[in-house]
Amino acid sequence: MKNLNVNFENLTDEQQKQLLELVEESQKPKDVLEFERNNDFYSVDGFGGVCVSKWRNDHYDKQRLNFGNAYHTREQAETAAKAMCRYNSILQFAILHGGYREFVPGDDNYYVCLDTEGLNYFWGVIKYSGGFEVYMTKECAELLCEKLNSGEF
């Protein structure tokens, strides 16, 4: 990063305001990840492990980035790996039990979540605001809750 020296007192009030807005904006987290060539980045491999690679900005790097599998730190990638494992396990359960379904606006779309104390899993239903849950039939959601709460899954 390059340094910039500014004599703040010599700026007009409007210039000071613009500079402060630019500094504030530059410190906000970015929604889009950016990587510099030959810098390390981290991703999750097909087995749930974390890999470190050099960013080459090639087809493979861009595919990882577009798939949401490129991170600045090992810790970020480890967090993602845990979340992917949980999501994939629930998705696999729903598929294997014939209960997986795509979100359909207006229909009963069932999903499973953990209560606020982290003690029990329960199922919910949503009609109009499909998020990133794994949706399934009510029967599949009930069975999954039963298995999760018993420790069997």
Tab-separated table of C-alpha atoms in Angstrom:
chain	number	residue	atom	x	y	z
A	1	MET	CA	0.000	0.000	0.000
A	2	LYS	CA	1.275	3.465	-0.868
A	3	ASN	CA	1.421	6.273	1.680
A	4	LEU	CA	-0.206	9.617	1.120
A	5	ASN	CA	0.640	12.662	3.216
A	6	VAL	CA	-2.062	15.325	3.361
A	7	ASN	CA	-1.978	18.631	5.205
A	8	PHE	CA	-5.549	18.437	6.457
A	9	GLU	CA	-5.656	22.044	7.695
A	10	ASN	CA	-4.956	23.384	4.183
A	11	LEU	CA	-8.044	21.668	2.768
A	12	THR	CA	-11.392	23.400	2.437
A	13	ASP	CA	-14.259	22.141	4.582
A	14	GLU	CA	-15.705	20.330	1.548
A	15	GLN	CA	-12.341	18.711	0.723
A	16	GLN	CA	-11.924	17.607	4.343
A	17	LYS	CA	-15.387	16.071	4.267
A	18	GLN	CA	-14.638	14.238	0.989
A	19	LEU	CA	-11.317	12.943	2.311
A	20	LEU	CA	-12.886	11.648	5.511
A	21	GLU	CA	-15.642	9.916	3.500
A	22	LEU	CA	-13.029	8.263	1.254
A	23	VAL	CA	-11.015	7.049	4.244
A	24	GLU	CA	-14.165	5.737	5.943
A	25	GLU	CA	-15.287	3.975	2.763
A	26	SER	CA	-11.876	2.373	2.261
A	27	GLN	CA	-12.051	0.827	5.734
A	28	LYS	CA	-15.400	-0.925	5.209
A	29	PRO	CA	-15.248	-4.657	4.468
A	30	LYS	CA	-15.553	-5.362	0.763
A	31	ASP	CA	-18.384	-7.517	-0.545
A	32	VAL	CA	-16.169	-8.768	-3.373
A	33	LEU	CA	-12.872	-10.426	-2.601
A	34	GLU	CA	-9.836	-9.225	-4.479
A	35	PHE	CA	-6.455	-10.910	-4.649
A	36	GLU	CA	-3.107	-9.728	-5.937
A	37	ARG	CA	-1.048	-11.903	-8.254
A	38	ASN	CA	1.383	-14.257	-6.443
A	39	ASN	CA	-0.163	-13.574	-3.012
A	40	ASP	CA	-1.365	-16.503	-0.918
A	41	PHE	CA	-5.052	-17.329	-0.794
A	42	TYR	CA	-6.921	-20.180	0.840
A	43	SER	CA	-9.655	-22.524	-0.364
A	44	VAL	CA	-11.448	-25.670	0.761
A	45	ASP	CA	-10.596	-28.829	-1.173
A	46	GLY	CA	-13.020	-31.594	-2.106
A	47	PHE	CA	-12.302	-33.442	1.130
A	48	GLY	CA	-12.929	-30.474	3.454
A	49	GLY	CA	-9.266	-29.632	3.956
A	50	VAL	CA	-7.827	-26.138	3.652
A	51	CYS	CA	-5.345	-25.488	0.831
A	52	VAL	CA	-3.029	-22.533	0.348
A	53	SER	CA	-2.138	-21.456	-3.185
A	54	LYS	CA	-0.592	-18.517	-4.996
A	55	TRP	CA	-3.114	-16.320	-6.805
A	56	ARG	CA	-2.402	-16.486	-10.531
A	57	ASN	CA	-5.684	-14.946	-11.678
A	58	ASP	CA	-6.128	-17.892	-14.050
A	59	HIS	CA	-9.264	-19.839	-14.940
A	60	TYR	CA	-9.000	-22.060	-11.847
A	61	ASP	CA	-8.559	-19.139	-9.453
A	62	LYS	CA	-11.519	-17.332	-11.003
A	63	GLN	CA	-13.655	-20.496	-10.757
A	64	ARG	CA	-12.845	-20.819	-7.039
A	65	LEU	CA	-13.701	-17.152	-6.516
A	66	ASN	CA	-16.978	-17.392	-8.487
A	67	PHE	CA	-17.950	-20.525	-6.536
A	68	GLY	CA	-17.349	-18.676	-3.252
A	69	ASN	CA	-14.321	-20.764	-2.329
A	70	ALA	CA	-11.445	-18.272	-2.031
A	71	TYR	CA	-10.414	-16.632	1.246
A	72	HIS	CA	-7.755	-14.243	2.498
A	73	THR	CA	-6.888	-16.200	5.648
A	74	ARG	CA	-6.619	-19.816	6.771
A	75	GLU	CA	-9.104	-19.063	9.567
A	76	GLN	CA	-11.723	-17.868	7.069
A	77	ALA	CA	-11.277	-21.038	5.001
A	78	GLU	CA	-11.492	-23.256	8.112
A	79	THR	CA	-14.761	-21.546	9.102
A	80	ALA	CA	-16.090	-22.104	5.582
A	81	ALA	CA	-15.000	-25.772	5.626
A	82	LYS	CA	-17.005	-26.422	8.812
A	83	ALA	CA	-20.087	-24.704	7.391
A	84	MET	CA	-19.768	-26.600	4.084
A	85	CYS	CA	-19.535	-29.898	5.959
A	86	ARG	CA	-22.700	-29.170	7.969
A	87	TYR	CA	-24.600	-27.986	4.899
A	88	ASN	CA	-23.458	-30.919	2.742
A	89	SER	CA	-24.317	-33.462	5.462
A	90	ILE	CA	-27.857	-32.105	5.753
A	91	LEU	CA	-28.221	-31.904	1.971
A	92	GLN	CA	-26.998	-35.496	1.645
A	93	PHE	CA	-29.474	-36.652	4.330
A	94	ALA	CA	-32.393	-34.978	2.538
A	95	ILE	CA	-31.389	-36.445	-0.832
A	96	LEU	CA	-30.850	-39.962	0.562
A	97	HIS	CA	-34.244	-39.896	2.287
A	98	GLY	CA	-36.029	-38.661	-0.842
A	99	GLY	CA	-37.063	-35.426	0.830
A	100	TYR	CA	-34.873	-32.815	-0.873
A	101	ARG	CA	-36.659	-30.139	-2.846
A	102	GLU	CA	-35.907	-26.772	-4.396
A	103	PHE	CA	-37.470	-23.717	-2.779
A	104	VAL	CA	-40.909	-23.015	-4.284
A	105	PRO	CA	-42.431	-19.593	-3.452
A	106	GLY	CA	-45.878	-20.003	-1.896
A	107	ASP	CA	-45.382	-23.685	-0.988
A	108	ASP	CA	-44.498	-25.112	2.404
A	109	ASN	CA	-40.690	-25.280	2.304
A	110	TYR	CA	-39.369	-27.106	5.381
A	111	TYR	CA	-35.906	-26.679	6.898
A	112	VAL	CA	-34.081	-27.653	10.093
A	113	CYS	CA	-32.348	-25.286	12.513
A	114	LEU	CA	-30.887	-25.223	16.021
A	115	ASP	CA	-32.667	-23.427	18.863
A	116	THR	CA	-31.153	-20.310	20.426
A	117	GLU	CA	-29.603	-22.233	23.320
A	118	GLY	CA	-28.023	-24.722	20.928
A	119	LEU	CA	-29.748	-27.643	22.646
A	120	ASN	CA	-32.356	-28.947	20.217
A	121	TYR	CA	-32.975	-29.035	16.505
A	122	PHE	CA	-36.412	-28.213	15.206
A	123	TRP	CA	-38.013	-27.818	11.806
A	124	GLY	CA	-39.564	-24.710	10.378
A	125	VAL	CA	-41.539	-23.855	7.298
A	126	ILE	CA	-41.247	-20.830	5.053
A	127	LYS	CA	-43.395	-19.762	2.108
A	128	TYR	CA	-41.963	-16.581	0.623
A	129	SER	CA	-38.368	-15.850	1.479
A	130	GLY	CA	-36.083	-18.674	0.378
A	131	GLY	CA	-32.636	-18.281	1.854
A	132	PHE	CA	-29.741	-20.691	1.940
A	133	GLU	CA	-31.274	-23.507	3.935
A	134	VAL	CA	-31.614	-27.046	2.608
A	135	TYR	CA	-35.322	-27.385	1.880
A	136	MET	CA	-37.102	-30.696	2.284
A	137	THR	CA	-40.471	-32.290	2.912
A	138	LYS	CA	-42.044	-32.111	6.372
A	139	GLU	CA	-41.523	-35.838	6.897
A	140	CYS	CA	-37.821	-35.563	6.083
A	141	ALA	CA	-37.432	-32.529	8.395
A	142	GLU	CA	-39.112	-34.424	11.264
A	143	LEU	CA	-36.856	-37.456	10.737
A	144	LEU	CA	-33.720	-35.308	10.552
A	145	CYS	CA	-34.665	-33.465	13.785
A	146	GLU	CA	-35.236	-36.799	15.514
A	147	LYS	CA	-31.820	-38.099	14.441
A	148	LEU	CA	-30.007	-34.841	15.258
A	149	ASN	CA	-31.598	-34.536	18.701
A	150	SER	CA	-30.827	-38.167	19.562
A	151	GLY	CA	-27.183	-37.747	18.534
A	152	GLU	CA	-27.575	-40.435	15.871
A	153	PHE	CA	-26.691	-37.971	13.091
